[in-house]
PDB file of C-alpha atoms and ligand atoms in Angstrom:
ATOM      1  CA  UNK G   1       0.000   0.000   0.000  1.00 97.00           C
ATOM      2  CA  UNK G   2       1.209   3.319  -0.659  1.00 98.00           C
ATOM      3  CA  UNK G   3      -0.224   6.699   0.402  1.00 98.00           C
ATOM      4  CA  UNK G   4      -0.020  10.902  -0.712  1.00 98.00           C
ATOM      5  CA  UNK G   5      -0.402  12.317   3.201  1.00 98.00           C
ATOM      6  CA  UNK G   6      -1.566  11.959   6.448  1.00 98.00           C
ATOM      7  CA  UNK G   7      -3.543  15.136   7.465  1.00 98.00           C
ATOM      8  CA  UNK G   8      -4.230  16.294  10.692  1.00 98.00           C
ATOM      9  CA  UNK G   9      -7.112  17.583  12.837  1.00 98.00           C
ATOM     10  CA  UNK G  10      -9.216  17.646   9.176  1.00 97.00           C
ATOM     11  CA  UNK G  11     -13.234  18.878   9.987  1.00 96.00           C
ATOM     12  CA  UNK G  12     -14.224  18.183   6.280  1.00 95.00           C
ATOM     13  CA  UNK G  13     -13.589  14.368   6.072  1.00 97.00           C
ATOM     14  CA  UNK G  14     -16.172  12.883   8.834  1.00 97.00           C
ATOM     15  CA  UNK G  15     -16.884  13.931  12.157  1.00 97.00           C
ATOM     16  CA  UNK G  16     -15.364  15.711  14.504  1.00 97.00           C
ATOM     17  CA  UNK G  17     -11.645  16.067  14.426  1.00 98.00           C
ATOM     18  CA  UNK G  18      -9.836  13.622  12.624  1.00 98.00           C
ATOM     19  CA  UNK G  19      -6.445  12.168  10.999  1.00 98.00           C
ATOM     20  CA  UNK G  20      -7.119  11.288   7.558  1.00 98.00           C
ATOM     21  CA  UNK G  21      -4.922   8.661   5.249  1.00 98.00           C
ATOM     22  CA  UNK G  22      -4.949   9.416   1.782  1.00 98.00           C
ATOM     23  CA  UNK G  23      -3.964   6.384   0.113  1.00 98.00           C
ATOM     24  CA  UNK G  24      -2.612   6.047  -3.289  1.00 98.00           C
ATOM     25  CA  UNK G  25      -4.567   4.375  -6.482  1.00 98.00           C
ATOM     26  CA  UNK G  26      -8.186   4.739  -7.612  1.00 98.00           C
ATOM     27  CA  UNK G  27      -9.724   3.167 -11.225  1.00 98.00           C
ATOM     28  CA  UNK G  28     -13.167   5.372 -10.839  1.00 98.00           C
ATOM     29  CA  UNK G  29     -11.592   8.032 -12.769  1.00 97.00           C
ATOM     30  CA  UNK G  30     -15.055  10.466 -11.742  1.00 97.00           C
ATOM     31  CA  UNK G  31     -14.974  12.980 -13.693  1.00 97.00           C
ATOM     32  CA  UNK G  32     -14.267  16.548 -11.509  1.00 96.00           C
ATOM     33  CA  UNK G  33     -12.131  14.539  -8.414  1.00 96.00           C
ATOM     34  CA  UNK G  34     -10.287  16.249  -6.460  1.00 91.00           C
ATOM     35  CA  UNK G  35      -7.544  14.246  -6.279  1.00 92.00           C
ATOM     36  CA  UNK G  36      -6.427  12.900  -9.702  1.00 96.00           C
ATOM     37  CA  UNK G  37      -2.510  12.836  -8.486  1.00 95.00           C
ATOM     38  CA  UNK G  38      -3.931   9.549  -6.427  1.00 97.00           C
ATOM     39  CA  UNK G  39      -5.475   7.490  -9.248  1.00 98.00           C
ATOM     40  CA  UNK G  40      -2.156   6.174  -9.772  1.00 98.00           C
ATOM     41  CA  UNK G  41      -1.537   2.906  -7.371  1.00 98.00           C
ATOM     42  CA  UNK G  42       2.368   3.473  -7.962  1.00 98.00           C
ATOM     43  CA  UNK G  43       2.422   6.666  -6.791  1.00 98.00           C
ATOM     44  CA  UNK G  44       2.868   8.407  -3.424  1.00 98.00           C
ATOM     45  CA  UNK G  45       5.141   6.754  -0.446  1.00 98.00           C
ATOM     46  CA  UNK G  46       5.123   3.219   0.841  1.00 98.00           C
ATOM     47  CA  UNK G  47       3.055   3.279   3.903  1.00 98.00           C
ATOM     48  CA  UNK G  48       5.159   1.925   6.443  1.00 98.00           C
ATOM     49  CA  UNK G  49       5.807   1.490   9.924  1.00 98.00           C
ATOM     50  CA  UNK G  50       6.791   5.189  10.541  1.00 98.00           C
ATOM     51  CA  UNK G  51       3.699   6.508   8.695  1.00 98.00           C
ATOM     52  CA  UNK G  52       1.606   3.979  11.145  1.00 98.00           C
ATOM     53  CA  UNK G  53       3.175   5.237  14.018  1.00 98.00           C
ATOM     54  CA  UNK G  54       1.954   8.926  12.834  1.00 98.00           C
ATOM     55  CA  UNK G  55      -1.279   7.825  12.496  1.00 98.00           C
ATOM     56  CA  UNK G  56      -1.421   6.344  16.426  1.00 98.00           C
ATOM     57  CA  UNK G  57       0.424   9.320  17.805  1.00 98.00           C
ATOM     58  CA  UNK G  58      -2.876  11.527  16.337  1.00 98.00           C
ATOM     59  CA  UNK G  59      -5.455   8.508  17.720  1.00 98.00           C
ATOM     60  CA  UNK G  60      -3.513   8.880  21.047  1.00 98.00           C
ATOM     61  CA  UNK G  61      -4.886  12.424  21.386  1.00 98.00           C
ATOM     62  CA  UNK G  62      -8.600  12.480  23.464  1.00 98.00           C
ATOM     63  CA  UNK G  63      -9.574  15.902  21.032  1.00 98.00           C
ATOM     64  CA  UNK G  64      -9.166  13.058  18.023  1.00 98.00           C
ATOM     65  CA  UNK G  65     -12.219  11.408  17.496  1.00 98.00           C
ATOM     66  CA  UNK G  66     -10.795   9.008  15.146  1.00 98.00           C
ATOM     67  CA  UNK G  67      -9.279   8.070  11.601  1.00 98.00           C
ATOM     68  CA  UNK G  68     -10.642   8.751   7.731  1.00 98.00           C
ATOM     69  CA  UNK G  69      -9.465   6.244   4.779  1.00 98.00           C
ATOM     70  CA  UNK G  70      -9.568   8.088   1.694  1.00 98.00           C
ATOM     71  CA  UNK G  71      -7.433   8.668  -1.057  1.00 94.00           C
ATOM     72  CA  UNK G  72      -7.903   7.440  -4.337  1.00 95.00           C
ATOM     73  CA  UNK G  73      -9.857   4.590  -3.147  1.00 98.00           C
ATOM     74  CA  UNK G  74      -9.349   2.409  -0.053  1.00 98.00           C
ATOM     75  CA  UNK G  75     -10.619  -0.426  -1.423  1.00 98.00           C
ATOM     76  CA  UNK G  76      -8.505  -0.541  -4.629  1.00 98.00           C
ATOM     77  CA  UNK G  77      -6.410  -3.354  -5.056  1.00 98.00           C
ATOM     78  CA  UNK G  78      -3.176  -2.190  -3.924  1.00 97.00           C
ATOM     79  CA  UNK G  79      -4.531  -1.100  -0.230  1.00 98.00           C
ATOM     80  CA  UNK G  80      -7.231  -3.319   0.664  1.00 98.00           C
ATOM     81  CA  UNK G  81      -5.596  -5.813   2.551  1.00 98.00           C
ATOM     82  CA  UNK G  82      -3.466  -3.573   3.876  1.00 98.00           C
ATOM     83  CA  UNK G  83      -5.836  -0.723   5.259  1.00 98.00           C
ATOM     84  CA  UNK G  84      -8.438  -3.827   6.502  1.00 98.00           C
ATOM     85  CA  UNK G  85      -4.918  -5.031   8.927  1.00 98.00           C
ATOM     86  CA  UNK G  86      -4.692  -1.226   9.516  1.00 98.00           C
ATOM     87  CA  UNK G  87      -8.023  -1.084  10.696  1.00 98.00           C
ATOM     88  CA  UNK G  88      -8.070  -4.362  12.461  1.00 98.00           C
ATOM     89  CA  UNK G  89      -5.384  -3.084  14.469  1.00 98.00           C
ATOM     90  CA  UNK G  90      -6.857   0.509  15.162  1.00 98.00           C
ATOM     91  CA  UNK G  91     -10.060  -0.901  16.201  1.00 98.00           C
ATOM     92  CA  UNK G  92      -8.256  -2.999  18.707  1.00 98.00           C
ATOM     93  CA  UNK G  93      -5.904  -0.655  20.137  1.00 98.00           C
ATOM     94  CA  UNK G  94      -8.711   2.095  19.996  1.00 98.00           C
ATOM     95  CA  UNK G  95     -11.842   0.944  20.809  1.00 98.00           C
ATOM     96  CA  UNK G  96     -13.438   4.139  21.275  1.00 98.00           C
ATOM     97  CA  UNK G  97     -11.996   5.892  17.962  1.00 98.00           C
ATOM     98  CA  UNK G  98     -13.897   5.677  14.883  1.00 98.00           C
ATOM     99  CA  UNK G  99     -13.445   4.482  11.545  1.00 98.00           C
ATOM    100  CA  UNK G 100     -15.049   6.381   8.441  1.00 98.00           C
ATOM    101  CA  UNK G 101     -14.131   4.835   5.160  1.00 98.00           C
ATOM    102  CA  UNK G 102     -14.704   6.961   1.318  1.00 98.00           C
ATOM    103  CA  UNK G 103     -14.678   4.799  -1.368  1.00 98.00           C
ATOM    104  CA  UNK G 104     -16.040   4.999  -4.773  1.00 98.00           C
ATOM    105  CA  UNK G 105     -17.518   1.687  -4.971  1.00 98.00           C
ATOM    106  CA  UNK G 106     -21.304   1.079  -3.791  1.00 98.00           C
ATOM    107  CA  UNK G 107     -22.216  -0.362  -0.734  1.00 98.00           C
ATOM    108  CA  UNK G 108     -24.058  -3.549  -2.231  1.00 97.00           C
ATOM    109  CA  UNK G 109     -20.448  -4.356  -3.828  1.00 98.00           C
ATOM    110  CA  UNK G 110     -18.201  -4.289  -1.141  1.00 98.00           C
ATOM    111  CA  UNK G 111     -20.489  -4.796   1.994  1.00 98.00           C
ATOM    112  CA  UNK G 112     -19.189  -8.094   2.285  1.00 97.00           C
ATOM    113  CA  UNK G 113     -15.516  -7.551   2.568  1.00 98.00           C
ATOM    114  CA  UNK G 114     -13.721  -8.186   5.714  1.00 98.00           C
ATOM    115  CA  UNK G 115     -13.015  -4.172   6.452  1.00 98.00           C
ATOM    116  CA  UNK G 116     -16.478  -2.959   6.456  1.00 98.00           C
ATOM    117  CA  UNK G 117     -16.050  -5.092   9.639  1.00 97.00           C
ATOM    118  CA  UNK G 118     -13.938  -2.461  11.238  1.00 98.00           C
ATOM    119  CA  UNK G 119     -15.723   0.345   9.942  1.00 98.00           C
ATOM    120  CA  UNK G 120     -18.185   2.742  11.363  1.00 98.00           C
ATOM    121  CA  UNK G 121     -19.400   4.758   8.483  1.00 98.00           C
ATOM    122  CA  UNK G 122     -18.739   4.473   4.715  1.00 98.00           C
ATOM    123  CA  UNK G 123     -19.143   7.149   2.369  1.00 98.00           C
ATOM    124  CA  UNK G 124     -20.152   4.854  -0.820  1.00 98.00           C
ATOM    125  CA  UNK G 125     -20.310   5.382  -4.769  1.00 98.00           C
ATOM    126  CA  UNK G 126     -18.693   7.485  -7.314  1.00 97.00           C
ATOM    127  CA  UNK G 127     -18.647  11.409  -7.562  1.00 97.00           C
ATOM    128  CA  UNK G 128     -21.000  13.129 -10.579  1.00 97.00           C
ATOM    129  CA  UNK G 129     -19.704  16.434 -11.161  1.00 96.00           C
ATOM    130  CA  UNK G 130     -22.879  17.074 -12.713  1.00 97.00           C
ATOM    131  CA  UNK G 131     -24.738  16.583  -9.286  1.00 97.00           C
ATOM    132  CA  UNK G 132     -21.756  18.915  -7.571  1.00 97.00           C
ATOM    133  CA  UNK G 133     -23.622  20.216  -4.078  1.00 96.00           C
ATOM    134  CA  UNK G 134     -21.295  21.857  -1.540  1.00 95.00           C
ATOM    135  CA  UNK G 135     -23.991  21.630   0.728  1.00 96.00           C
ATOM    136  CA  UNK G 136     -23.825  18.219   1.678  1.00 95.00           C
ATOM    137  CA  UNK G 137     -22.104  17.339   4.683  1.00 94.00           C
ATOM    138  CA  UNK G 138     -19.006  14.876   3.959  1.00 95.00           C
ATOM    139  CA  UNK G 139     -19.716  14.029   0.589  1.00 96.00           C
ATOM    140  CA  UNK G 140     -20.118  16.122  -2.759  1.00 95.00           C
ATOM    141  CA  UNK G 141     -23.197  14.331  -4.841  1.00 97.00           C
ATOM    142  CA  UNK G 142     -26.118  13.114  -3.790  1.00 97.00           C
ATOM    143  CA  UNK G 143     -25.553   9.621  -5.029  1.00 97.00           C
ATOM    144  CA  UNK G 144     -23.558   9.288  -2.433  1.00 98.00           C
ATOM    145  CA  UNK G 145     -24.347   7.874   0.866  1.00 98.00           C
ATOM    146  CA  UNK G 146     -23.197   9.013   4.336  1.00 98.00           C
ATOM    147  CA  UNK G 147     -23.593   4.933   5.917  1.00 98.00           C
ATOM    148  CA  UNK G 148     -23.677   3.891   9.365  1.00 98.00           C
ATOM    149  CA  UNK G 149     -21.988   0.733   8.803  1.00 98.00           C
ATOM    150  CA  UNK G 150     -23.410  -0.976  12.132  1.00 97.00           C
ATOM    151  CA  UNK G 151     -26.884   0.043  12.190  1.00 97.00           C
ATOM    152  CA  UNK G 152     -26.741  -1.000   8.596  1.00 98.00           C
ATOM    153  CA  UNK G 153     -25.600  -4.450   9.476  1.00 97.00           C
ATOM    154  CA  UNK G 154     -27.708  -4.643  12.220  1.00 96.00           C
ATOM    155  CA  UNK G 155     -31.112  -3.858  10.757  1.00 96.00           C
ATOM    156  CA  UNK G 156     -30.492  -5.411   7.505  1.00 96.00           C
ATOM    157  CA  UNK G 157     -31.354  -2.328   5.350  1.00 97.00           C
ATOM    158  CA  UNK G 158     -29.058   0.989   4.670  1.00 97.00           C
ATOM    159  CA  UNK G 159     -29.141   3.117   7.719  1.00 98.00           C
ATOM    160  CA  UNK G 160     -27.673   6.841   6.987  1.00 98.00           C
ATOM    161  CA  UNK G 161     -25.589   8.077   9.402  1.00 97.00           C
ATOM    162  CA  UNK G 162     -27.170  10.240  11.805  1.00 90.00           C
ATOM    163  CA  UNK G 163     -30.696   9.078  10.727  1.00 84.00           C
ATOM    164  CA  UNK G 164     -31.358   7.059  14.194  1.00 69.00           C
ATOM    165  CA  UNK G 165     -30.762  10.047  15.808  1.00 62.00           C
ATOM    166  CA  UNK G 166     -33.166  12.377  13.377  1.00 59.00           C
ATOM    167  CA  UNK G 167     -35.873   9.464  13.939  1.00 56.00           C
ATOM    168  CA  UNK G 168     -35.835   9.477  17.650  1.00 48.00           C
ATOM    169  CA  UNK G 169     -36.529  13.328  17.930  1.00 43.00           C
ATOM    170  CA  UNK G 170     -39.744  13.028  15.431  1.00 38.00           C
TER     171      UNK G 170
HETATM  172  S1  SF4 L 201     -13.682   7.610  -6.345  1.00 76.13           S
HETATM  173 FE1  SF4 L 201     -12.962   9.462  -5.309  1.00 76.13          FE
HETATM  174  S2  SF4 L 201     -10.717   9.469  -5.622  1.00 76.13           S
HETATM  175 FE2  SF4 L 201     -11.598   8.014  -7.079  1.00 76.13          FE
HETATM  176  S3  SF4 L 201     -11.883   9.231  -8.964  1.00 76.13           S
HETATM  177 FE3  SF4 L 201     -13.830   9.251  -7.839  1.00 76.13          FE
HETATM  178  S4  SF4 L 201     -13.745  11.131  -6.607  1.00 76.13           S
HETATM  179 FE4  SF4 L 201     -11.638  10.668  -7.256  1.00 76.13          FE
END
């Protein structure tokens, strides 16, 4: 796996504050991303054991609510299996961090594989420019879907994130 940056105490990429791993390598190709440097799987940095250690000193910190895949695509290829150890690990040594996961892929394809274990919420499907709304919270077209990854496995049926919340105050 190989990765562009490792940002710190981001407020755009899930909620509250957050490290975020941008990982390298994406095949959506949207049209309008915002990140075409990391479509290429050979590009960026090895992610290795001094990159991992950057992430935990940010997850060690109470303000840090917890960590944000994103890139490119988590679950390309060339960082699945290395991000789903990553967030094995993180969801043992941090129990009460979270895990949000972008990818560009839709739920109903990858809900199945091993990391949406580990995750809390995934931000699924690709990005239409021609949908573009900067008003949505965490995501920028409305195809996309904000999930809560355990209500969702628990009730059977796609449960947004924050939507148990919304329902218990009508
Ligand atoms: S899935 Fe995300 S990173 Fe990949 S091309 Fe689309 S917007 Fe860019």
């Amino acid at each position: 796996m190989r990765y562009h940056n490792i940002t710190k105490d981001d407020m755009l990429n899930g909620d509250g504050l957050r490290v975020v791993l941008w990982v390298a390598g994406c095949s959506h190709h949207c049209k309008g991303c915002q990140n075409p440097i990391t479509w290429d799987p050979n590009g960026g940095i090895p992610f290795d054991e001094a990159a991992k250690q950057e992430i935990f000193e940010q997850l060690d910190k109470d303000y840090i609510s917890g960590i944000t895949f994103s890139g490119g695509d988590p679950l390309h290829a060339a960082n699945e299996a290395g991000l789903t150890a990553l967030a094995k690990e993180i969801r043992e040594k941090y129990p009460s961090k979270d895990i949000w996961l972008y990818t560009g892929y839709r739920w109903e394809e990858i809900c199945d594989h091993e990391i949406i274990q580990y995750t809390d919420v995934l931000v699924d499907g690709r990005f239409i420019l021609e949908q573009l709304d900067v008003t949505l919270p965490w995501k920028g077209s409305p195809n996309q879907r904000v999930i809560d990854v355990r209500q969702t496995l628990e009730k059977g049926k796609i449960i947004l994130f924050g939507e148990d919340e919304k329902d218990g105050k009508n």
